[in-house]
Amino acid sequence: MKLSRKWLNEFVDLSDVSDKRFNDEMTLSGSKVETVEREGAEIKNVVVGRIVEMVRHENSDHMWVCRIDVGREAPIQVVTGAQNQKAGDLVIVALDGAELPGGKRIEAGKLRGVLSEGMCCSFAELGMTAHDWPHAAADGLMILNADPELMAKDPGPGDEITGVLGYDDSVVEFEITPNRPDCLSVIGLAREASATFDRPLRLHRPDVRGCGGSIADLVDIEIEDGDLCPRYTARMVRNVTIAPSPLWMRERLRASGVRPINNIVDITNYVMLEYGQPMHAFDFSCVEGNRIVVRTAREGETIRTLDGNERKLTANMLCICDESRPVCVAGVMGGANSEIVGDTAMVLFESANFNGVSVRRTATALGMRTDASSRYEKGLDPMNTIKAVERACELVELLGCGEVVDGVMDVIARDRAETVIHMEPAGINAFLGTDIPAEDMYAYLARVGIERLDDSFPDADVRVPSWRGDVLAMADLAEEVARFYGYNNIPNTLTNGASTRGGFTDVQKFERSLGVSCRALGFDEIITYSFISPSYYDKIRMAEDDPRRASLRILNPLGEDTSIMRTTTLPSMLEIITRNYNYRNRSARLYELGKVYRPRADGLADEPKVLSLGAYGDGIDFFGFKGAVEAILREAKVGAVRFEACGDNAAYHPGRCARVRAGETLLGVFGQIHPLVAAAYGVEAEVYAAELSFEALCAVRGGKPEYQPLPKFPAATRDIAVVCAECVTVGALEDCIRDAAGGLLREVTLFDVYRGPGIAPGSKSVAFSLVLRADDRSLTSEEADAAMKRIVAALNETLDARLR
């Protein structure tokens, strides 16, 4: 929101407050200043000059040599090619060394052999347009004495031109938060400035004389949906005269970043800036049936808006219509079929309140964002409509551009109750950690229009003004007190209530510990997108009937490559592995703790996390990668880990893939990526990957480690070598040994696998070292031998493994 300080001074006298002090104190009180700009700051050494004499240039048939009085002892000589000036005219003169917008600098010099000590300017050379100066010549010099409004300022030779043209205002741009739409107006910011500097607020009550007649005889207004349009207010103006707006209005509009157009349109923009209430003016001769209907559009209806584009409307878009067609998209933009033009004779001024959510959805769907829609979408004060339309009609009479018909059409479809809050000063002090007297609190609230309803003290009910829709509870009252008491005056204190201590949950701590373990093993963390292409499932050879192919589809994807939510993290990991391989990195070890999305019957999705690992190069093989997985599980204190051969996962090498279990809980799968999958990604190296369920890891992770004293009794060690079939895994042998040994076995360690002479084809010899110990006694040889006999018998019976 851009604010003219000259305009602001009409409501709050801050003429003695510097720009810096104004910006600092407004920001501290909650109205954040983004920038401040001094109009005409780029214009230097440009003054008013009076043409004393004009003669033809001796070397040119179109140039004039002018002697101009610029307030110095003697006139200066300026050569110009303009043709619309005459002796006695007041013109704009850029003197030697002058600076103009765009970095242009004027230097004295000769033009065709004749000295020119400056330059006579048009309004364009000062960065202005014909909208700013509609009475000035577009292709010649700006003649000041041709404009009566400028002459009313009594300009004289040597006067700085910025002051004469009213181009010397300070324009402050505020960052207005969405909960304060009242501050998107001069009056709203004036209220804030009045409260901040504790100075009187001078608000003007519009006074409309009228010309007789009755608007009720001219127009009928109907609201079909009160939720979308709670209030619609209108007044009629007849015998309209379209002309440029006066200078003072054009100056204020220009400072606020709005282009002047004509008096009627400028009035609606002026009122929007002043009151924060968007308005629209209809050429009433274009309203069929003399009837205004506020309704949603019908299917197939279209409207050509004021920007010249044809808009297709849908059934949820609110429109202002006549008997047969839309004439305005409510809260967004008017229609070209009711535009104010040069021959407009009767105008209907609309000042309405629309549902903010509806306006935002309509503006977004149509690809239109206007000053009006940006205000409506934040939620405006419905009590402001009558003030705004009265102010517009007052300006019509002030500018002499029409006659205001008596009466106001004010249709209220939904009324809003006033907000009353019970004020507890002691509670606010406890909340803020302050000791502010209750009298001061009520005084701060009174500055912003929040009034006490009774004389009870210190607690009392207060009434919130209609324009402060953001004040709903006592916490909001505390904010008002705090910002005018001064945030920097609030001492640093602990809260009086029960305090809480922040920290991570156990699951969050476990998640971070997994990351630490992965990084300690040399894996680098990656973060990948959750949306992928359906073709990724084909690249990892996922079966056509695999339930994981049922993915959630994105309604508005950026493209086919990001059109579904992933149900497996493997394609994402392989994409990053491939990128590193294509960048000619010799090796890579990567991990990610990311989500997958599994659709549910209710249309939503379960979002479990998966710990993904990926690696290639650096001499890594299946067993090295298995060791990394084991190390991660060991750090997570996951017990009873076992690995099962897995040959049915098409994404992995059928002979180098294993499922990981902790007891009966399946943790995931790891192994070498199938060569066909690697080839689909263009990787010629051996690639290894793991997918471990984070939820399963959480379920089986160990607790805090407990201290175990050193053994008091010696261990008995035994070695055993058995011959078994080639298909029997070492893990199965270990499990059988542990089950048969009972509680005496402490360690079992593989130390040899032999195939060769003495071993039949299709068989292998596997040797283990066993450590047996009892906690309460020294084992005897007989006890150790008995345990070994049980182990040999179990191996023979269960796995057909014979003692070698």
mmCIF file of C-alpha atoms in Angstrom, residues 448-607:
data_model
loop_
_atom_site.group_PDB
_atom_site.id
_atom_site.type_symbol
_atom_site.label_atom_id
_atom_site.label_comp_id
_atom_site.label_asym_id
_atom_site.label_seq_id
_atom_site.Cartn_x
_atom_site.Cartn_y
_atom_site.Cartn_z
ATOM 1 C CA VAL A 448 -7.660 2.311 17.794
ATOM 2 C CA GLY A 449 -11.400 2.673 18.397
ATOM 3 C CA ILE A 450 -11.862 -0.176 20.908
ATOM 4 C CA GLU A 451 -14.278 1.264 23.494
ATOM 5 C CA ARG A 452 -15.387 0.186 26.957
ATOM 6 C CA LEU A 453 -19.063 -0.706 27.263
ATOM 7 C CA ASP A 454 -19.391 -0.202 31.035
ATOM 8 C CA ASP A 455 -17.707 1.476 33.989
ATOM 9 C CA SER A 456 -16.604 -1.731 35.750
ATOM 10 C CA PHE A 457 -12.926 -1.779 36.672
ATOM 11 C CA PRO A 458 -10.399 -3.199 36.131
ATOM 12 C CA ASP A 459 -12.173 -5.900 34.083
ATOM 13 C CA ALA A 460 -14.715 -4.675 31.540
ATOM 14 C CA ASP A 461 -16.365 -5.557 28.249
ATOM 15 C CA VAL A 462 -15.008 -3.727 25.218
ATOM 16 C CA ARG A 463 -16.554 -3.253 21.784
ATOM 17 C CA VAL A 464 -14.370 -3.778 18.704
ATOM 18 C CA PRO A 465 -15.069 -1.477 15.711
ATOM 19 C CA SER A 466 -16.376 -3.120 12.572
ATOM 20 C CA TRP A 467 -13.192 -2.415 10.581
ATOM 21 C CA ARG A 468 -11.048 -4.464 12.987
ATOM 22 C CA GLY A 469 -12.119 -7.962 11.982
ATOM 23 C CA ASP A 470 -8.762 -9.317 13.218
ATOM 24 C CA VAL A 471 -9.524 -8.586 16.908
ATOM 25 C CA LEU A 472 -11.497 -11.586 18.170
ATOM 26 C CA ALA A 473 -10.119 -12.580 21.597
ATOM 27 C CA MET A 474 -8.193 -11.258 24.576
ATOM 28 C CA ALA A 475 -4.888 -12.305 22.988
ATOM 29 C CA ASP A 476 -5.644 -9.815 20.196
ATOM 30 C CA LEU A 477 -6.297 -7.117 22.781
ATOM 31 C CA ALA A 478 -2.939 -7.965 24.350
ATOM 32 C CA GLU A 479 -1.289 -7.431 20.971
ATOM 33 C CA GLU A 480 -2.878 -3.983 20.649
ATOM 34 C CA VAL A 481 -1.678 -3.053 24.138
ATOM 35 C CA ALA A 482 1.824 -4.376 23.476
ATOM 36 C CA ARG A 483 2.393 -2.540 20.204
ATOM 37 C CA PHE A 484 1.430 0.865 21.604
ATOM 38 C CA TYR A 485 3.117 0.295 24.944
ATOM 39 C CA GLY A 486 6.208 -0.520 22.871
ATOM 40 C CA TYR A 487 7.633 -3.959 22.180
ATOM 41 C CA ASN A 488 11.070 -2.694 23.124
ATOM 42 C CA ASN A 489 9.692 -1.587 26.510
ATOM 43 C CA ILE A 490 8.554 -5.099 27.443
ATOM 44 C CA PRO A 491 11.115 -6.656 29.836
ATOM 45 C CA ASN A 492 12.658 -10.050 29.268
ATOM 46 C CA THR A 493 10.829 -12.387 31.655
ATOM 47 C CA LEU A 494 9.875 -16.017 31.922
ATOM 48 C CA THR A 495 6.204 -16.833 31.399
ATOM 49 C CA ASN A 496 4.113 -16.935 34.560
ATOM 50 C CA GLY A 497 2.307 -20.096 33.492
ATOM 51 C CA ALA A 498 3.570 -23.644 33.249
ATOM 52 C CA SER A 499 6.522 -23.691 30.905
ATOM 53 C CA THR A 500 7.378 -26.437 28.481
ATOM 54 C CA ARG A 501 10.750 -27.660 27.402
ATOM 55 C CA GLY A 502 11.343 -28.320 23.769
ATOM 56 C CA GLY A 503 13.093 -31.382 22.465
ATOM 57 C CA PHE A 504 12.922 -34.305 20.096
ATOM 58 C CA THR A 505 10.614 -37.261 20.496
ATOM 59 C CA ASP A 506 12.075 -40.757 20.734
ATOM 60 C CA VAL A 507 11.171 -41.403 17.101
ATOM 61 C CA GLN A 508 12.859 -38.169 16.006
ATOM 62 C CA LYS A 509 15.963 -39.067 17.993
ATOM 63 C CA PHE A 510 16.033 -42.506 16.378
ATOM 64 C CA GLU A 511 15.653 -40.937 12.935
ATOM 65 C CA ARG A 512 18.645 -38.703 13.590
ATOM 66 C CA SER A 513 20.699 -41.581 14.981
ATOM 67 C CA LEU A 514 20.111 -43.524 11.751
ATOM 68 C CA GLY A 515 21.443 -40.546 9.813
ATOM 69 C CA VAL A 516 24.519 -40.422 12.046
ATOM 70 C CA SER A 517 25.153 -44.145 11.493
ATOM 71 C CA CYS A 518 24.841 -43.805 7.719
ATOM 72 C CA ARG A 519 27.164 -40.826 7.566
ATOM 73 C CA ALA A 520 29.694 -42.603 9.800
ATOM 74 C CA LEU A 521 29.759 -45.424 7.230
ATOM 75 C CA GLY A 522 30.572 -42.927 4.463
ATOM 76 C CA PHE A 523 27.069 -42.475 3.046
ATOM 77 C CA ASP A 524 25.992 -38.970 1.964
ATOM 78 C CA GLU A 525 22.399 -37.855 2.494
ATOM 79 C CA ILE A 526 20.194 -37.003 -0.482
ATOM 80 C CA ILE A 527 16.669 -35.565 -0.700
ATOM 81 C CA THR A 528 14.545 -36.501 -3.695
ATOM 82 C CA TYR A 529 11.089 -35.513 -4.939
ATOM 83 C CA SER A 530 8.107 -37.538 -3.776
ATOM 84 C CA PHE A 531 6.465 -37.360 -7.217
ATOM 85 C CA ILE A 532 7.813 -39.463 -10.059
ATOM 86 C CA SER A 533 6.940 -40.703 -13.529
ATOM 87 C CA PRO A 534 4.858 -43.889 -14.029
ATOM 88 C CA SER A 535 7.619 -45.080 -16.379
ATOM 89 C CA TYR A 536 9.960 -45.422 -13.384
ATOM 90 C CA TYR A 537 8.117 -48.598 -12.376
ATOM 91 C CA ASP A 538 8.968 -50.135 -15.736
ATOM 92 C CA LYS A 539 12.622 -49.171 -15.381
ATOM 93 C CA ILE A 540 12.912 -51.204 -12.151
ATOM 94 C CA ARG A 541 11.077 -54.142 -13.792
ATOM 95 C CA MET A 542 8.067 -53.943 -11.471
ATOM 96 C CA ALA A 543 5.453 -56.569 -12.381
ATOM 97 C CA GLU A 544 2.318 -55.306 -14.126
ATOM 98 C CA ASP A 545 0.107 -56.747 -11.372
ATOM 99 C CA ASP A 546 2.274 -55.408 -8.546
ATOM 100 C CA PRO A 547 -0.044 -53.539 -6.101
ATOM 101 C CA ARG A 548 2.609 -50.822 -5.759
ATOM 102 C CA ARG A 549 1.710 -49.611 -9.261
ATOM 103 C CA ALA A 550 -1.537 -48.210 -7.818
ATOM 104 C CA SER A 551 -0.270 -44.693 -7.113
ATOM 105 C CA LEU A 552 -1.923 -41.413 -6.257
ATOM 106 C CA ARG A 553 -2.058 -39.160 -9.309
ATOM 107 C CA ILE A 554 -1.368 -35.414 -9.055
ATOM 108 C CA LEU A 555 -4.245 -33.292 -10.384
ATOM 109 C CA ASN A 556 -2.051 -30.486 -11.796
ATOM 110 C CA PRO A 557 1.380 -32.031 -12.419
ATOM 111 C CA LEU A 558 4.258 -30.072 -13.887
ATOM 112 C CA GLY A 559 4.573 -32.830 -16.455
ATOM 113 C CA GLU A 560 4.370 -36.577 -17.009
ATOM 114 C CA ASP A 561 7.717 -37.027 -15.226
ATOM 115 C CA THR A 562 6.183 -35.755 -11.981
ATOM 116 C CA SER A 563 2.612 -36.985 -12.263
ATOM 117 C CA ILE A 564 2.297 -39.628 -9.510
ATOM 118 C CA MET A 565 3.288 -40.051 -5.863
ATOM 119 C CA ARG A 566 5.886 -42.771 -5.423
ATOM 120 C CA THR A 567 5.154 -46.065 -3.684
ATOM 121 C CA THR A 568 8.834 -47.081 -3.613
ATOM 122 C CA THR A 569 11.986 -45.030 -3.134
ATOM 123 C CA LEU A 570 14.192 -47.271 -5.305
ATOM 124 C CA PRO A 571 13.714 -45.306 -8.603
ATOM 125 C CA SER A 572 14.553 -42.043 -6.849
ATOM 126 C CA MET A 573 17.761 -43.518 -5.423
ATOM 127 C CA LEU A 574 18.764 -44.983 -8.792
ATOM 128 C CA GLU A 575 18.188 -41.603 -10.481
ATOM 129 C CA ILE A 576 20.751 -39.964 -8.178
ATOM 130 C CA ILE A 577 23.146 -42.911 -8.506
ATOM 131 C CA THR A 578 22.894 -42.546 -12.295
ATOM 132 C CA ARG A 579 23.530 -38.806 -12.140
ATOM 133 C CA ASN A 580 26.704 -39.364 -10.122
ATOM 134 C CA TYR A 581 27.801 -42.088 -12.531
ATOM 135 C CA ASN A 582 27.207 -39.826 -15.534
ATOM 136 C CA TYR A 583 29.241 -37.098 -13.831
ATOM 137 C CA ARG A 584 32.105 -39.634 -13.825
ATOM 138 C CA ASN A 585 32.292 -39.901 -10.065
ATOM 139 C CA ARG A 586 34.303 -43.043 -9.388
ATOM 140 C CA SER A 587 32.152 -44.106 -6.475
ATOM 141 C CA ALA A 588 29.155 -42.962 -4.475
ATOM 142 C CA ARG A 589 27.482 -43.982 -1.239
ATOM 143 C CA LEU A 590 24.092 -42.348 -0.686
ATOM 144 C CA TYR A 591 21.225 -42.602 1.759
ATOM 145 C CA GLU A 592 17.774 -41.071 2.130
ATOM 146 C CA LEU A 593 15.086 -41.299 4.754
ATOM 147 C CA GLY A 594 12.092 -40.490 2.568
ATOM 148 C CA LYS A 595 8.373 -41.115 2.383
ATOM 149 C CA VAL A 596 6.363 -43.350 0.102
ATOM 150 C CA TYR A 597 2.648 -42.877 -0.491
ATOM 151 C CA ARG A 598 0.305 -45.863 -0.393
ATOM 152 C CA PRO A 599 -3.310 -45.073 -1.389
ATOM 153 C CA ARG A 600 -6.134 -45.845 1.014
ATOM 154 C CA ALA A 601 -9.794 -46.511 0.355
ATOM 155 C CA ASP A 602 -10.752 -43.039 1.642
ATOM 156 C CA GLY A 603 -8.777 -41.338 -1.137
ATOM 157 C CA LEU A 604 -5.910 -40.325 1.106
ATOM 158 C CA ALA A 605 -2.607 -42.148 1.577
ATOM 159 C CA ASP A 606 -0.484 -43.763 4.247
ATOM 160 C CA GLU A 607 2.941 -42.123 4.277
#
